[in-house]
Amino acid sequence: MRIIIERDAGAVALRAAARVADLIHRSPACVLGLPTGRTPLALYRELELVRKHREEGLSFSRVVAFNLDEYVGLHPHHPQSYTAYIRRNLFDHVDIDAANTHVLNGRAEDLQLACDAYEEAIRDAGGIDLQILGIGSNGHIGFNEPGSSLGSRTRVKTLTRETIEANAPSTEDPRELPRVALTMGVGTILEAKSCLLLALGEGKAPAIRDTVEGPLAAQVPASALQLHRDVTILVDEAAASRLQRHEYYREMEAARQRLEAGAGVPAEEG
Ligand code: PGA
């Protein structure tokens, strides 16, 4: 695992955007897996990716995108739907081709069929090159709540009360939000060629500690990332504050930067 600890949320967004932009430059038709939530907001609209598109000509015209999850039952235009979120915060502001954007259909008549078709669409696209992830304070990735099978595929998942409350905007009664969602599975996520998990704030510190330094456990679905060979955990100081090997991760990253700046590009540290 590569652990990058940045000073604050702005620095995390800059670093994440640089990683995405670098991938798009190297591979203009790359396949991205996209999260929603508060954490990636700075990466999308508020700061970097949209700015890079407008000011630096970063083109999404051949990029293919798959959203990570969606509520069951919300109309795509409902402001709390993740389809509306990703349009509002990214797709509406860049030159991505609508035909290349994929979102889970939480209003499908047969939800599992829709999930299976999503898995097939990911396979047909050649798999996800970079899966960006947030993390719940309970250790979920996507909507894979604690107890999710580490081999799970895209499917229906019942949300925990803490997730519903954390996701409800202050203007919304959490009881009005769906209790059920569709999500890529942990196994689906693990098949991405690389994963970039973002976390901000002290509230995420215990989940980050358990993900990086705890045992592999279905109770902490993000810990499954320990099995992946190309994972970057990109966090601010507050989210890193419970990591025991904090100093070692900094040294490892500094050594990597030195090597990258010099001639010798490091062998993958994994
Ligand atoms: P957040 O959600 O970015 O709004 O904290 C992350 C998540 O629940 O995966």
XYZ file of C-alpha atoms and ligand atoms in Angstrom:
279
model
C 0.000 0.000 0.000
C 1.152 3.493 -0.716
C 0.125 5.871 2.076
C 0.266 9.581 1.256
C -0.419 12.022 4.077
C -1.131 15.567 2.938
C -1.514 18.673 5.080
C -5.206 19.340 4.437
C -8.212 18.697 2.221
C -7.026 21.087 -0.493
C -3.697 19.323 -0.808
C -5.459 15.946 -0.991
C -7.652 17.227 -3.836
C -4.648 18.582 -5.739
C -2.766 15.334 -5.392
C -5.764 13.227 -6.420
C -6.480 15.452 -9.427
C -2.861 15.219 -10.528
C -3.125 11.443 -10.443
C -6.338 11.424 -12.511
C -4.989 13.974 -15.000
C -1.772 12.006 -15.400
C -3.769 8.867 -16.195
C -5.951 10.718 -18.735
C -2.869 12.200 -20.411
C -1.196 8.806 -20.678
C -4.375 6.992 -21.593
C -7.112 9.304 -22.964
C -9.647 6.475 -23.201
C -9.091 5.266 -19.641
C -11.877 3.839 -17.488
C -12.539 5.597 -14.168
C -14.580 4.369 -11.212
C -16.083 7.369 -9.451
C -17.291 7.868 -5.890
C -19.737 10.425 -4.567
C -20.027 12.032 -1.120
C -18.398 15.066 0.455
C -14.814 13.886 0.206
C -14.351 14.037 -3.595
C -16.177 17.362 -3.986
C -12.931 19.330 -4.010
C -11.470 16.910 -6.523
C -14.411 17.420 -8.877
C -16.220 20.684 -9.218
C -14.963 22.869 -6.408
C -11.373 22.651 -7.399
C -9.319 20.604 -9.596
C -10.652 18.395 -12.332
C -13.091 20.921 -13.731
C -10.442 23.648 -13.479
C -7.933 21.454 -15.288
C -10.524 20.907 -18.005
C -11.296 24.616 -18.365
C -7.839 26.074 -17.943
C -5.443 23.337 -18.974
C -7.422 21.593 -21.686
C -7.726 18.293 -19.835
C -10.124 16.392 -22.076
C -12.563 13.740 -20.885
C -13.888 13.186 -24.412
C -12.761 9.542 -24.541
C -12.871 8.792 -20.819
C -15.287 6.094 -19.688
C -16.791 6.416 -16.199
C -18.607 4.054 -13.873
C -20.242 5.366 -10.720
C -19.671 3.286 -7.647
C -23.158 3.208 -6.162
C -26.709 4.572 -6.179
C -29.766 4.668 -3.929
C -32.656 2.386 -4.749
C -35.842 4.185 -5.696
C -34.610 7.739 -6.244
C -35.296 9.333 -9.590
C -32.028 10.256 -11.352
C -33.069 13.900 -11.092
C -33.678 13.725 -7.351
C -31.009 15.993 -5.824
C -29.860 13.258 -3.422
C -29.397 10.672 -6.169
C -25.804 9.921 -7.018
C -26.631 10.237 -10.691
C -27.636 13.867 -10.079
C -24.555 14.363 -7.878
C -22.033 13.235 -10.460
C -23.706 15.272 -13.204
C -23.849 18.355 -11.015
C -20.286 18.067 -9.763
C -18.408 16.679 -12.750
C -20.128 15.526 -15.936
C -21.984 18.790 -16.604
C -18.721 20.731 -16.482
C -16.396 18.639 -18.649
C -16.474 17.263 -22.188
C -17.251 13.661 -21.238
C -19.447 11.816 -23.759
C -22.760 10.931 -22.078
C -22.634 7.554 -23.838
C -19.468 6.787 -21.866
C -20.965 7.552 -18.457
C -22.439 4.679 -16.516
C -24.570 4.899 -13.388
C -26.436 2.168 -11.567
C -30.185 2.184 -12.135
C -31.767 2.183 -8.697
C -35.219 2.219 -10.284
C -34.791 -0.883 -12.420
C -37.652 -3.334 -12.277
C -35.187 -6.161 -11.673
C -32.411 -4.697 -9.534
C -30.120 -7.723 -9.597
C -30.401 -7.899 -13.377
C -29.338 -4.241 -13.538
C -26.381 -5.051 -11.259
C -25.341 -7.997 -13.415
C -25.570 -5.830 -16.536
C -23.334 -3.255 -14.810
C -20.686 -5.888 -14.128
C -20.880 -6.903 -17.773
C -20.544 -3.291 -18.933
C -17.408 -2.910 -16.781
C -15.974 -6.079 -18.327
C -16.896 -4.917 -21.852
C -15.084 -1.634 -21.216
C -11.946 -3.638 -20.414
C -12.178 -3.188 -16.627
C -11.637 -0.128 -14.467
C -8.189 1.465 -14.712
C -8.489 3.692 -11.660
C -11.125 3.223 -8.990
C -11.409 6.284 -6.778
C -12.986 5.621 -3.390
C -14.187 7.424 -0.303
C -14.563 5.586 2.985
C -17.347 5.558 5.555
C -16.499 6.146 9.203
C -17.619 2.522 9.646
C -15.057 1.322 7.075
C -17.414 0.897 4.122
C -16.286 1.428 0.529
C -19.018 2.137 -1.966
C -22.071 1.020 -0.027
C -20.391 -2.186 1.098
C -21.349 -1.944 4.727
C -19.603 -3.871 7.541
C -20.192 -7.572 7.058
C -20.117 -7.367 3.267
C -18.499 -10.364 1.660
C -14.995 -9.468 0.574
C -15.771 -11.321 -2.664
C -19.078 -9.522 -3.268
C -20.181 -8.295 -6.691
C -22.472 -5.435 -7.700
C -25.705 -5.972 -5.816
C -28.426 -4.613 -3.553
C -27.243 -3.613 -0.081
C -29.165 -2.435 2.987
C -27.600 0.662 4.498
C -26.667 1.030 8.134
C -28.328 3.739 10.161
C -24.997 5.563 10.573
C -24.509 5.716 6.811
C -27.986 7.111 6.199
C -27.477 9.738 8.878
C -23.995 10.648 7.664
C -25.214 11.042 4.080
C -28.363 13.027 4.750
C -27.818 16.719 4.121
C -28.677 18.973 7.033
C -31.807 20.062 5.186
C -33.122 16.537 4.774
C -34.762 14.203 7.276
C -32.646 10.993 7.164
C -35.914 9.019 7.341
C -36.779 10.346 3.897
C -33.695 8.744 2.319
C -33.752 5.192 0.950
C -32.543 2.414 3.269
C -31.386 0.330 0.346
C -28.814 0.946 -2.366
C -26.988 -0.663 -5.266
C -23.226 -0.837 -5.039
C -20.273 -2.309 -6.814
C -19.104 -5.193 -4.635
C -15.818 -5.431 -2.779
C -14.750 -8.075 -5.287
C -15.691 -5.752 -8.156
C -13.592 -2.968 -6.638
C -10.629 -5.289 -6.127
C -10.599 -6.034 -9.856
C -9.806 -2.416 -10.744
C -6.236 -2.100 -11.991
C -5.505 0.506 -9.341
C -7.394 2.053 -6.430
C -7.127 5.499 -4.898
C -8.874 5.898 -1.553
C -9.411 9.423 -0.215
C -10.232 10.329 3.385
C -10.507 13.645 5.169
C -10.984 14.617 8.800
C -10.682 13.069 12.208
C -13.977 11.244 11.893
C -12.341 8.938 9.345
C -9.176 8.311 11.407
C -10.339 5.066 13.084
C -11.533 3.647 9.737
C -8.231 4.547 8.079
C -6.294 2.916 10.926
C -8.383 -0.265 10.616
C -8.083 -0.259 6.819
C -4.314 0.116 6.751
C -3.142 -1.499 9.975
C -6.005 -3.694 11.140
C -6.671 -7.291 10.198
C -8.385 -8.154 6.940
C -12.022 -8.307 8.001
C -15.482 -8.197 6.470
C -16.410 -5.893 9.371
C -14.086 -3.324 7.774
C -14.733 -3.771 4.051
C -12.017 -1.246 3.111
C -9.435 -3.563 4.699
C -9.906 -5.781 1.621
C -7.724 -3.237 -0.181
C -4.795 -4.876 1.636
C -5.183 -7.648 -0.929
C -4.775 -5.310 -3.905
C -1.377 -4.802 -5.479
C -1.812 -1.157 -6.487
C -3.562 0.889 -3.826
C -2.907 4.453 -2.767
C -4.425 5.725 0.479
C -4.429 9.522 0.198
C -5.438 11.271 3.414
C -5.117 14.532 5.289
C -3.292 14.803 8.632
C -6.499 14.436 10.620
C -7.549 11.208 8.890
C -4.003 9.862 9.364
C -3.891 10.745 13.047
C -4.568 7.215 14.346
C -1.991 5.466 12.167
C 0.674 3.843 14.307
C 3.291 3.774 11.565
C 2.602 7.360 10.577
C 6.306 8.275 10.502
C 7.292 5.254 8.454
C 4.684 6.097 5.783
C 6.122 9.593 5.529
C 9.638 8.227 5.171
C 8.493 5.737 2.566
C 6.801 8.466 0.549
C 9.774 10.829 0.842
C 12.099 8.066 -0.374
C 9.781 7.387 -3.273
C 9.689 11.055 -4.229
C 13.486 11.223 -4.150
C 13.748 8.196 -6.388
C 11.151 9.555 -8.793
C 12.957 12.884 -8.979
C 16.240 11.103 -9.715
C 16.987 8.544 -12.364
C 15.846 5.447 -10.565
C 12.128 4.986 -10.550
C 11.388 2.690 -7.625
C 10.223 -0.822 -7.987
C 6.606 -1.032 -6.955
C 6.339 -0.989 -3.178
C 2.826 -2.347 -3.116
P -18.184 11.180 2.510
O -18.674 9.682 2.282
O -17.185 11.453 1.451
O -19.422 11.996 2.373
O -17.579 11.215 3.875
C -17.744 8.705 2.021
C -18.409 7.362 2.044
O -19.399 7.186 2.775
O -17.954 6.460 1.324
